[in-house]
XYZ file of C-alpha atoms in Angstrom:
710
model
C -31.973 57.296 29.636
C -29.139 58.709 27.538
C -28.068 55.241 26.479
C -31.648 54.543 25.352
C -31.647 57.556 23.012
C -28.195 56.615 21.753
C -29.512 53.217 20.713
C -32.193 54.845 18.518
C -31.104 55.359 14.930
C -30.865 59.121 14.305
C -32.722 58.639 11.040
C -35.880 57.996 13.068
C -35.654 61.579 14.314
C -35.319 62.856 10.749
C -38.297 60.815 9.543
C -40.387 61.824 12.544
C -39.585 65.485 11.908
C -40.538 65.126 8.263
C -43.802 63.458 9.273
C -44.669 66.325 11.622
C -43.722 68.843 8.922
C -45.953 67.155 6.365
C -48.861 67.124 8.829
C -48.397 70.825 9.546
C -48.999 71.512 5.847
C -52.652 71.618 6.874
C -52.081 75.374 7.205
C -51.010 75.437 3.532
C -53.946 73.277 2.359
C -56.751 74.242 4.780
C -59.542 73.094 2.441
C -58.245 69.519 1.992
C -59.939 67.991 5.062
C -63.254 69.702 4.358
C -63.111 68.518 0.749
C -62.559 64.907 1.873
C -65.527 65.113 4.242
C -67.616 66.511 1.395
C -66.574 63.711 -0.998
C -67.312 61.041 1.605
C -70.785 62.552 1.999
C -71.280 62.463 -1.780
C -70.119 58.844 -1.896
C -72.395 57.739 0.948
C -75.495 59.403 -0.520
C -74.775 57.977 -3.994
C -74.382 54.432 -2.623
C -77.604 54.766 -0.616
C -79.383 56.189 -3.687
C -78.067 53.285 -5.815
C -79.299 50.527 -3.480
C -82.691 52.137 -2.917
C -83.244 52.551 -6.655
C -81.955 49.069 -7.533
C -84.118 47.289 -4.947
C -87.143 49.602 -5.289
C -86.910 50.875 -1.721
C -88.938 54.085 -1.120
C -86.613 56.940 -0.223
C -86.139 60.682 -0.251
C -82.380 60.639 -0.876
C -81.052 63.473 -2.996
C -77.508 62.759 -4.291
C -75.128 65.683 -3.825
C -72.437 64.475 -6.211
C -73.740 66.808 -8.931
C -73.404 69.873 -6.719
C -70.392 72.173 -6.799
C -67.996 71.944 -3.906
C -67.896 74.638 -1.259
C -64.087 74.388 -1.472
C -63.706 74.716 -5.240
C -60.578 76.309 -6.629
C -60.505 79.039 -9.261
C -59.896 77.510 -12.683
C -60.169 78.708 -16.281
C -63.355 76.727 -17.113
C -66.899 78.133 -16.726
C -69.293 76.535 -14.221
C -71.855 75.091 -16.651
C -71.864 73.353 -19.995
C -73.951 76.122 -21.546
C -71.398 78.738 -20.510
C -68.598 76.529 -21.860
C -70.290 76.250 -25.289
C -70.872 80.001 -25.409
C -67.304 80.914 -24.416
C -65.867 78.274 -26.739
C -67.377 80.079 -29.703
C -66.169 83.426 -28.391
C -62.668 81.974 -27.936
C -62.305 81.060 -31.617
C -63.677 84.425 -32.695
C -61.119 86.129 -30.454
C -58.303 83.825 -31.579
C -58.758 84.585 -35.289
C -58.240 88.355 -34.962
C -55.464 90.738 -35.943
C -55.090 91.951 -32.351
C -54.560 88.426 -31.105
C -51.944 87.827 -33.824
C -50.088 91.011 -32.843
C -50.201 89.963 -29.189
C -48.709 86.607 -30.150
C -45.774 88.178 -31.997
C -45.221 90.590 -29.090
C -45.003 87.582 -26.782
C -42.544 85.860 -29.134
C -40.489 89.045 -29.230
C -40.375 89.229 -25.429
C -39.151 85.653 -25.259
C -36.481 86.362 -27.873
C -35.317 89.319 -25.796
C -35.047 87.070 -22.748
C -33.065 84.542 -24.794
C -30.709 87.244 -26.041
C -30.132 88.358 -22.460
C -29.200 84.766 -21.617
C -26.776 84.661 -24.545
C -25.167 87.913 -23.418
C -24.403 86.303 -20.057
C -23.569 82.835 -21.335
C -21.462 83.716 -24.363
C -18.466 85.049 -22.390
C -18.500 81.863 -20.345
C -18.393 79.734 -23.498
C -15.574 81.890 -24.865
C -13.581 81.493 -21.662
C -14.094 77.716 -21.696
C -13.059 77.587 -25.369
C -9.895 79.607 -24.730
C -8.955 77.438 -21.762
C -9.450 74.267 -23.790
C -7.446 75.609 -26.742
C -4.717 76.497 -24.274
C -4.832 72.960 -22.865
C -4.549 71.443 -26.346
C -1.701 73.794 -27.196
C 0.559 72.340 -24.523
C 2.386 69.072 -25.106
C 3.826 66.728 -22.481
C 4.609 63.117 -21.650
C 3.421 63.229 -18.032
C 1.842 59.777 -18.196
C -1.387 59.661 -16.165
C -0.286 62.621 -14.036
C -3.231 64.656 -12.735
C -3.329 68.455 -12.853
C -3.682 70.458 -9.636
C -7.197 71.564 -10.605
C -8.264 67.961 -11.163
C -6.799 66.859 -7.830
C -8.701 69.614 -6.000
C -11.918 68.798 -7.860
C -11.687 65.097 -6.999
C -10.998 65.992 -3.353
C -14.067 68.237 -3.300
C -16.279 65.524 -4.830
C -14.914 62.874 -2.459
C -15.693 65.074 0.571
C -19.046 66.486 -0.522
C -20.969 64.783 -3.288
C -19.883 61.192 -2.629
C -20.735 61.191 1.124
C -24.046 62.912 0.358
C -24.893 60.347 -2.312
C -23.968 57.435 -0.015
C -26.027 58.935 2.802
C -29.072 59.455 0.574
C -28.856 55.864 -0.665
C -28.704 54.568 2.901
C -31.520 56.924 3.952
C -33.827 55.769 1.144
C -32.989 52.181 2.052
C -33.902 52.984 5.673
C -37.237 54.456 4.576
C -37.918 51.411 2.410
C -37.317 49.126 5.385
C -39.643 51.203 7.624
C -42.912 51.229 5.709
C -44.782 53.185 8.377
C -42.963 56.364 7.403
C -43.414 56.363 3.643
C -46.991 55.063 3.892
C -47.823 57.907 6.303
C -46.207 60.425 3.961
C -48.054 59.009 0.966
C -51.406 59.185 2.752
C -50.668 62.722 3.943
C -49.769 64.042 0.494
C -52.758 62.293 -1.085
C -54.900 64.113 1.453
C -53.337 67.526 0.741
C -53.493 66.994 -3.020
C -57.153 65.883 -2.914
C -56.310 62.332 -3.975
C -58.903 60.806 -1.656
C -61.481 63.395 -2.716
C -61.012 62.444 -6.372
C -61.301 58.738 -5.547
C -64.527 59.117 -3.534
C -66.053 61.459 -6.126
C -65.332 59.014 -8.969
C -67.161 56.188 -7.193
C -69.905 58.547 -6.006
C -70.635 59.613 -9.576
C -70.409 56.009 -10.787
C -73.124 54.777 -8.375
C -75.264 57.803 -9.199
C -74.849 57.638 -12.979
C -75.538 53.910 -13.499
C -78.967 54.432 -11.954
C -79.964 57.906 -13.152
C -77.988 58.153 -16.458
C -77.742 61.912 -16.004
C -75.536 62.842 -18.980
C -75.970 66.544 -18.331
C -73.968 66.212 -15.094
C -70.817 64.847 -16.798
C -69.431 68.336 -17.475
C -69.985 69.261 -13.834
C -67.916 66.242 -12.748
C -65.091 67.245 -15.088
C -65.224 70.740 -13.614
C -65.076 69.361 -10.046
C -62.194 67.042 -11.008
C -60.162 69.940 -12.402
C -60.897 71.953 -9.268
C -59.476 69.131 -7.142
C -56.441 68.716 -9.406
C -55.747 72.453 -9.406
C -54.153 72.142 -5.955
C -51.238 69.844 -6.932
C -50.940 71.465 -10.378
C -50.399 74.947 -8.958
C -48.358 73.847 -5.919
C -45.765 71.709 -7.750
C -43.200 73.833 -9.660
C -43.046 73.728 -13.460
C -39.530 72.254 -13.325
C -40.796 69.330 -11.256
C -43.735 68.843 -13.621
C -41.248 68.791 -16.502
C -39.306 65.989 -14.826
C -42.517 64.105 -14.031
C -43.709 64.597 -17.601
C -40.473 63.233 -19.047
C -40.563 60.203 -16.719
C -44.148 59.442 -17.763
C -43.306 60.037 -21.428
C -40.231 57.795 -21.180
C -42.265 55.082 -19.439
C -44.912 55.164 -22.185
C -42.425 54.946 -25.053
C -40.566 52.098 -23.331
C -43.842 50.204 -22.924
C -44.425 50.678 -26.660
C -40.900 49.361 -27.335
C -41.436 46.286 -25.153
C -44.678 45.550 -26.994
C -42.858 45.747 -30.337
C -40.067 43.458 -29.107
C -42.583 40.970 -27.676
C -44.505 41.064 -30.954
C -41.311 40.372 -32.908
C -40.506 37.494 -30.539
C -43.951 35.989 -31.144
C -43.389 36.261 -34.911
C -40.011 34.539 -34.498
C -41.642 31.752 -32.502
C -44.261 31.376 -35.190
C -41.471 31.054 -37.762
C -39.730 28.366 -35.661
C -42.988 26.444 -35.165
C -43.472 26.328 -38.924
C -40.149 24.522 -39.368
C -39.747 20.730 -39.173
C -37.953 19.077 -36.267
C -34.612 19.283 -38.113
C -33.553 22.311 -40.117
C -30.338 23.980 -41.225
C -29.522 27.688 -41.359
C -27.171 28.663 -44.201
C -25.423 31.809 -45.253
C -22.042 33.219 -46.174
C -19.529 34.295 -43.549
C -20.755 37.193 -41.427
C -24.462 36.605 -42.138
C -25.087 35.784 -38.424
C -25.819 32.073 -38.890
C -24.682 31.038 -35.405
C -26.366 34.101 -33.931
C -29.644 33.096 -35.559
C -29.568 29.458 -34.424
C -28.663 30.600 -30.902
C -31.618 32.985 -30.919
C -33.842 30.172 -32.162
C -32.593 27.792 -29.475
C -33.387 30.324 -26.745
C -36.898 30.818 -28.115
C -37.430 27.086 -28.566
C -36.385 26.368 -24.978
C -38.913 28.922 -23.719
C -41.583 27.447 -26.016
C -40.949 23.948 -24.658
C -41.534 25.248 -21.109
C -44.682 27.086 -22.206
C -46.001 24.073 -24.121
C -45.370 21.764 -21.179
C -47.278 24.169 -18.916
C -50.190 24.366 -21.346
C -50.362 20.570 -21.602
C -50.094 20.205 -17.819
C -53.207 22.341 -17.393
C -55.074 20.392 -20.080
C -54.292 17.107 -18.357
C -55.098 18.625 -14.969
C -58.600 19.464 -16.197
C -59.236 15.895 -17.323
C -59.515 15.031 -13.628
C -60.227 18.429 -12.022
C -60.621 16.971 -8.535
C -57.376 14.995 -8.554
C -54.869 16.219 -5.908
C -52.128 16.964 -8.415
C -50.026 18.713 -5.804
C -49.625 15.419 -3.923
C -48.367 13.773 -7.108
C -46.005 16.696 -7.752
C -44.547 16.579 -4.247
C -43.825 12.849 -4.478
C -42.334 13.262 -7.941
C -40.099 16.119 -6.730
C -38.915 13.887 -3.900
C -38.085 11.116 -6.390
C -36.177 13.620 -8.559
C -34.256 14.879 -5.521
C -33.124 11.326 -4.634
C -32.331 10.576 -8.328
C -34.939 7.838 -8.517
C -36.344 9.820 -11.457
C -33.890 11.500 -13.814
C -35.384 11.143 -17.303
C -38.683 10.412 -19.051
C -38.091 6.668 -19.056
C -37.639 6.569 -15.271
C -40.790 8.684 -14.926
C -42.694 5.955 -16.754
C -41.160 3.292 -14.501
C -41.999 5.335 -11.399
C -45.648 5.840 -12.374
C -45.953 2.177 -13.421
C -44.838 1.107 -9.937
C -47.417 3.444 -8.395
C -50.127 2.003 -10.644
C -49.104 -1.564 -9.818
C -49.245 -0.893 -6.066
C -52.677 0.665 -6.499
C -53.931 -2.376 -8.408
C -52.663 -4.668 -5.612
C -54.275 -2.608 -2.883
C -56.939 -0.216 -4.101
C -57.161 2.734 -1.720
C -56.983 6.513 -1.771
C -53.577 6.378 -0.102
C -52.169 4.469 -3.089
C -53.431 7.048 -5.589
C -52.221 10.265 -3.967
C -55.370 10.608 -1.786
C -57.645 10.922 -4.830
C -61.338 10.259 -4.105
C -61.749 7.905 -7.089
C -65.016 6.468 -5.773
C -66.666 9.849 -6.055
C -64.934 11.260 -9.126
C -64.108 8.155 -11.155
C -61.016 6.671 -12.782
C -61.723 7.296 -16.464
C -61.908 10.264 -18.811
C -63.836 10.222 -22.101
C -62.882 12.845 -24.708
C -65.100 11.401 -27.451
C -62.032 9.886 -29.096
C -60.900 7.400 -26.501
C -61.288 6.434 -22.881
C -58.254 7.335 -20.744
C -57.528 5.704 -17.429
C -56.410 8.007 -14.645
C -53.016 6.279 -14.509
C -52.411 7.063 -18.180
C -53.078 10.720 -17.447
C -50.864 10.522 -14.347
C -48.007 9.162 -16.471
C -48.425 11.930 -19.056
C -48.742 14.595 -16.361
C -45.643 13.312 -14.573
C -43.528 13.403 -17.736
C -44.685 16.926 -18.524
C -44.071 18.036 -14.945
C -40.573 16.531 -14.974
C -39.743 18.382 -18.194
C -41.244 21.592 -16.803
C -39.603 21.690 -13.364
C -36.046 20.533 -14.003
C -33.844 23.550 -13.253
C -31.515 22.882 -16.101
C -31.038 24.219 -19.572
C -32.966 22.279 -22.216
C -30.271 23.093 -24.785
C -27.467 20.739 -25.814
C -24.894 22.299 -28.124
C -21.364 21.968 -29.419
C -20.766 25.520 -28.176
C -21.792 27.324 -25.005
C -25.103 29.222 -24.814
C -26.045 31.238 -21.739
C -29.652 31.156 -20.564
C -31.218 33.195 -17.764
C -34.689 31.766 -17.277
C -35.814 32.089 -13.658
C -38.043 29.609 -11.850
C -40.001 30.971 -8.893
C -41.161 28.324 -6.432
C -42.877 28.900 -3.073
C -43.351 25.195 -2.474
C -46.530 24.840 -4.521
C -46.585 25.061 -8.310
C -43.463 26.714 -9.781
C -43.602 29.368 -12.490
C -40.933 30.215 -15.053
C -39.977 33.722 -16.100
C -38.669 33.453 -19.662
C -38.757 37.169 -20.498
C -35.777 38.114 -22.669
C -36.158 41.895 -22.637
C -36.672 43.023 -19.034
C -33.894 41.026 -17.392
C -31.564 43.130 -15.235
C -28.019 42.675 -16.549
C -26.628 43.293 -13.038
C -28.226 40.084 -11.740
C -27.606 38.011 -14.875
C -24.691 36.100 -13.337
C -26.801 34.984 -10.376
C -29.500 33.382 -12.528
C -27.404 32.246 -15.488
C -27.145 28.683 -16.677
C -25.360 27.376 -19.731
C -26.239 24.824 -22.346
C -25.160 21.218 -21.819
C -22.055 19.943 -23.561
C -23.235 17.970 -26.571
C -21.655 14.532 -26.475
C -22.171 13.335 -30.054
C -22.089 9.731 -28.849
C -25.548 10.374 -27.352
C -26.828 10.948 -30.901
C -25.217 7.841 -32.412
C -27.311 4.690 -32.621
C -24.395 2.718 -34.068
C -20.714 2.717 -33.128
C -19.511 5.255 -30.583
C -16.270 7.230 -30.530
C -15.858 6.390 -26.849
C -16.565 2.753 -26.013
C -18.711 2.213 -22.910
C -19.585 5.920 -22.882
C -21.872 6.444 -19.837
C -23.670 9.270 -21.682
C -24.310 7.301 -24.853
C -28.019 6.563 -24.250
C -29.140 9.593 -22.237
C -30.701 11.933 -24.822
C -34.503 12.030 -24.836
C -35.694 15.611 -25.299
C -34.387 19.143 -25.709
C -32.946 21.529 -28.259
C -29.908 20.250 -30.172
C -27.781 23.078 -31.572
C -24.874 22.176 -33.854
C -22.824 24.889 -35.458
C -20.713 24.013 -38.502
C -22.553 20.706 -38.980
C -20.736 20.049 -42.267
C -17.366 19.927 -40.521
C -18.748 17.314 -38.118
C -20.641 15.127 -40.576
C -18.885 15.798 -43.903
C -20.212 15.399 -47.440
C -19.922 12.600 -50.002
C -16.481 13.585 -51.264
C -15.011 14.032 -47.793
C -16.332 10.631 -46.669
C -15.139 8.699 -49.738
C -12.384 6.938 -47.792
C -14.631 6.078 -44.810
C -15.786 2.452 -44.569
C -19.158 1.410 -43.211
C -17.678 -1.869 -41.931
C -14.827 -0.199 -40.080
C -14.266 -1.225 -36.455
C -14.078 2.363 -35.239
C -16.836 4.938 -35.374
C -17.134 7.147 -38.422
C -19.880 9.056 -40.183
C -20.960 5.961 -42.160
C -21.385 3.466 -39.326
C -22.480 5.585 -36.320
C -26.142 5.655 -37.527
C -26.429 9.375 -36.755
C -28.709 9.809 -39.763
C -30.973 7.028 -38.484
C -31.187 8.863 -35.165
C -32.226 12.034 -37.017
C -35.043 10.140 -38.726
C -36.380 8.718 -35.453
C -35.516 11.504 -33.006
C -39.125 12.445 -32.285
C -39.908 8.997 -30.868
C -37.886 9.508 -27.690
C -39.211 12.992 -27.031
C -42.946 12.730 -27.694
C -45.239 13.358 -24.739
C -48.994 13.339 -25.292
C -48.446 13.424 -29.080
C -46.161 16.479 -28.985
C -42.433 16.128 -29.808
C -40.255 18.051 -27.328
C -37.195 17.995 -29.561
C -35.650 20.307 -32.127
C -32.395 19.932 -34.060
C -31.030 23.244 -35.356
C -27.806 23.375 -37.353
C -25.855 25.887 -39.394
C -23.370 25.751 -42.245
C -22.171 28.055 -45.007
C -23.548 25.878 -47.821
C -26.192 23.118 -47.791
C -23.817 20.905 -49.810
C -21.458 20.751 -46.814
C -23.779 18.216 -45.170
C -24.405 14.742 -46.533
C -27.363 14.417 -48.881
C -29.200 11.759 -46.829
C -29.330 13.887 -43.679
C -29.851 17.170 -45.515
C -32.907 15.780 -47.292
C -34.589 15.398 -43.876
C -34.578 19.089 -43.092
C -35.438 22.484 -44.424
C -32.772 24.915 -45.621
C -33.154 28.347 -44.005
C -30.924 30.777 -45.933
C -30.065 34.212 -44.574
C -30.201 36.522 -47.564
C -29.684 39.859 -45.877
C -29.077 41.226 -42.409
C -30.946 44.529 -42.184
C -29.716 47.644 -40.420
C -30.360 48.015 -36.714
C -33.709 49.574 -35.862
C -35.031 50.988 -32.604
C -38.315 49.739 -31.193
C -38.647 52.757 -28.868
C -40.322 55.720 -30.626
C -39.599 59.456 -30.186
C -35.836 59.100 -29.747
C -34.913 61.711 -32.366
C -33.654 64.246 -29.817
C -31.499 61.550 -28.208
C -30.045 60.652 -31.606
C -29.213 64.289 -32.393
C -27.661 64.862 -28.968
C -25.543 61.716 -29.237
C -24.339 62.478 -32.782
C -23.410 66.051 -31.870
C -21.666 65.347 -28.543
C -19.864 62.175 -29.618
C -18.850 63.585 -32.997
C -17.343 66.728 -31.460
C -15.700 64.839 -28.615
C -13.833 62.279 -30.754
C -11.735 64.840 -32.649
C -10.894 66.810 -29.497
C -10.051 63.673 -27.539
C -7.734 62.277 -30.228
C -5.886 65.586 -30.448
C -5.572 65.659 -26.671
C -4.288 62.065 -26.480
C -1.827 62.756 -29.301
C -0.325 65.803 -27.618
C -0.629 65.088 -23.903
C -0.192 62.178 -21.534
C -1.589 63.790 -18.376
C -5.131 64.260 -17.054
C -6.679 67.723 -16.768
C -9.904 68.898 -15.145
C -11.328 70.115 -18.461
C -10.835 66.769 -20.195
C -12.001 64.890 -17.096
C -15.339 66.764 -17.084
C -15.772 66.592 -20.848
C -14.973 62.890 -20.998
C -17.332 61.992 -18.154
C -20.143 64.059 -19.654
C -19.664 62.374 -23.026
C -19.516 59.004 -21.303
C -22.945 59.643 -19.747
C -24.432 60.520 -23.157
C -22.849 57.483 -24.838
C -23.915 55.202 -21.987
C -27.525 56.379 -22.201
C -27.562 56.023 -25.986
C -25.945 52.557 -25.874
C -28.282 51.293 -23.152
C -31.328 52.385 -25.159
C -30.126 50.622 -28.314
C -28.916 47.574 -26.389
C -32.299 47.216 -24.738
C -34.651 48.179 -27.577
C -32.619 47.696 -30.744
C -33.349 44.911 -33.204
C -32.304 43.771 -36.682
C -34.739 42.288 -39.226
C -33.257 39.475 -41.332
C -34.460 38.487 -44.787
C -34.849 34.685 -44.774
C -35.537 32.234 -47.582
C -36.853 28.747 -46.811
C -36.692 25.705 -49.073
C -36.860 21.965 -48.581
C -33.652 20.001 -48.117
C -34.242 18.172 -51.376
C -34.191 21.591 -53.087
C -37.162 20.730 -55.290
C -39.736 22.924 -53.548
C -40.708 26.563 -53.766
C -38.511 29.142 -52.040
C -40.502 31.135 -49.498
C -39.413 34.556 -48.246
C -39.696 35.228 -44.501
C -38.586 37.706 -41.860
C -36.710 36.918 -38.661
C -35.936 39.447 -35.927
C -32.801 39.551 -33.803
C -33.309 41.610 -30.631
C -30.136 43.005 -29.071
C -31.221 42.426 -25.476
C -32.097 38.810 -26.143
C -29.213 37.558 -28.264
C -26.256 39.808 -27.385
C -26.469 39.571 -23.563
C -23.359 37.358 -23.389
C -25.404 34.506 -24.846
C -22.591 32.853 -26.778
C -19.163 33.439 -28.258
C -18.911 33.871 -32.004
C -15.391 32.346 -31.873
C -16.662 29.189 -30.175
C -13.750 27.061 -31.481
C -11.058 29.583 -30.550
C -9.821 27.399 -27.664
C -8.200 25.061 -30.165
C -6.541 27.877 -32.119
C -5.315 29.527 -28.923
C -3.513 26.339 -27.932
C -2.183 26.052 -31.476
C -0.836 29.625 -31.411
C 0.819 29.070 -28.017
C 2.974 26.364 -29.612
C 4.512 28.960 -31.918
C 7.631 30.872 -30.768
C 7.001 33.736 -33.226
C 4.258 36.268 -33.903
C 3.113 38.422 -36.798
C 5.767 41.044 -36.081
C 8.460 38.355 -36.316
C 7.476 37.143 -39.788
C 9.720 37.907 -42.737
C 8.704 40.768 -45.046
C 9.261 41.145 -48.806
C 12.385 43.164 -49.546
C 10.987 44.963 -52.631
C 7.742 45.251 -54.601
C 8.619 42.055 -56.524
C 9.337 38.740 -54.775
C 12.629 37.023 -55.633
C 13.049 33.248 -55.895
C 14.017 32.833 -52.241
C 10.941 34.783 -51.118
C 8.694 32.713 -53.389
C 10.060 29.486 -51.939
C 9.397 30.863 -48.425
C 5.663 30.719 -49.204
C 5.663 26.884 -49.113
C 3.046 27.075 -51.885
C 1.900 23.975 -53.784
C 1.757 26.068 -56.969
C 5.211 27.627 -56.556
C 6.731 24.298 -55.523
C 5.275 22.655 -58.655
C 6.715 25.424 -60.835
C 10.158 25.090 -59.263
C 10.060 21.288 -59.503
C 9.126 21.475 -63.222
C 11.817 24.070 -63.846
C 14.466 21.894 -62.162
C 13.395 18.791 -64.097
C 13.458 20.619 -67.446
C 16.915 22.020 -66.680
């Protein structure tokens, strides 16, 4: 028997005791059960009254929902509407009197007295803390990372009290979460004591009564009864707890407002992208966030391609609403798994084989068990007649594009994506939300853009002969940063020959690919391709290619704004705490090398404030950019636009701004010297030897001319 009890987790005893304790609160809330019985009676009579009135059934039912409860609490409102109107007028007459004004100032004075009493107690404590801290700053040492005795004792106390308690509470809440019977029982019990069920039954009771009788005069009575029911939890729960609950609700509301603003900005950004042609170039001077913008656009475009494919899947589904699309999807997924289907072209081949087999042997089995005899094989949209196999081919291509668990972005730099596909074996759904992703799980769901092999974009000569990737591009988002350095302009390509035997910018037919790129990526008349590039100046790209696209110029990067409203107090708290801490901390670090309890507490408190402030801005901050759009031929009107960069979307380790740093790192590793090893000027004016050390074309020309003239 003892071994049996030992096998039971002791937390069951705790939860069972809590359950019994919550049930015994009946002695604290003796009216709760009677009030529930009363509300159930009101609900039953109202439902019976509703059905009898609706179906003209003779009855003598008198609804009781308009009657006052026998268990009503004492509240500040009068019983009837007439009394409320009368006392409302008296209230304003009483409010606007000299006696009431004097009473108000007396109350303010009492509160000021209480505050002064608090200051009398608290001020010495602040003075003591200030003196201790000044004393700490007054001492200097080089005890590197040595901890004071007070700090050691404090850490020991935390490690043996707070930390075990925190770990135990986390495990206990996890235990409760795993055993639903406990928390469901507690929830039901507290809803009973706090009249939650009474409120629910009364709401429906009044609804069924009111939609038949339209008794507007009883509305006030229902508000009175509702406040009577809510008086129990309002008076039982302490003000401090209500303050916490109020802040949580307030914080939830303002965050919902912030998410709506961010989502609205994202929709405006997507609208801006949709207005652009298939190929466009983002330009701006250094530091104008060109690469950041095209990365943001690529992320949005990838999500839009998924959404568009889903929309078109549903449209094609409804052309043959009785077709067993799930059978087609399962066979297509099997073909993808065995690499029989790996691009849009192989999808067409796969569906063509299915259609051919059906034509050879017409049966439901050969058309995914579709009852074509009953539902037909053709669809008429008043423009054309579509055969079911044409729709199957379109649907299959869209489904392939939609379900592949791979980034749709190809770039010459790495872009992290974190779209999540949920699949329970039926139809998968993508979560492409940029703003509510948990950063702690980002690594688990992250994917990165595909390496852009430029040979896949060349219709002519390739850099790598017999490149296995050379023909694979069909659809997706092409992102190319610093396009001018890759393609060059007229002056830079002057020595390149079109008839050369090796690939160069004049014979690789990249520009021809740009002109025809939509042909490989069009499904059901929609092109699933976008080419987004950036460069400092439009002239850096050859005129022929640049004329194909629009020039999107970043004129100004606005200051960071916060989408979450009512954060003024947080701003003030952050500015005050961080501003005061920085000066103290720098003085401390300058004078001391050890760690004290005072600095430990101050630093951790400041860290909490900074962390909260940073998380809010990282999640809800955004920057509006002023954009100007013109055609690549530069003969059209310049149109001003706005584009929004959201911190959570674009700065969540999406890309590296120094995307070509790998080359320069290897270059720097070849050098045996660093900046500190370089020679310095001896005086304010360079001598001849120092000028020659510059290896300057200009200086070398001067010296060469000087030597020749001599």
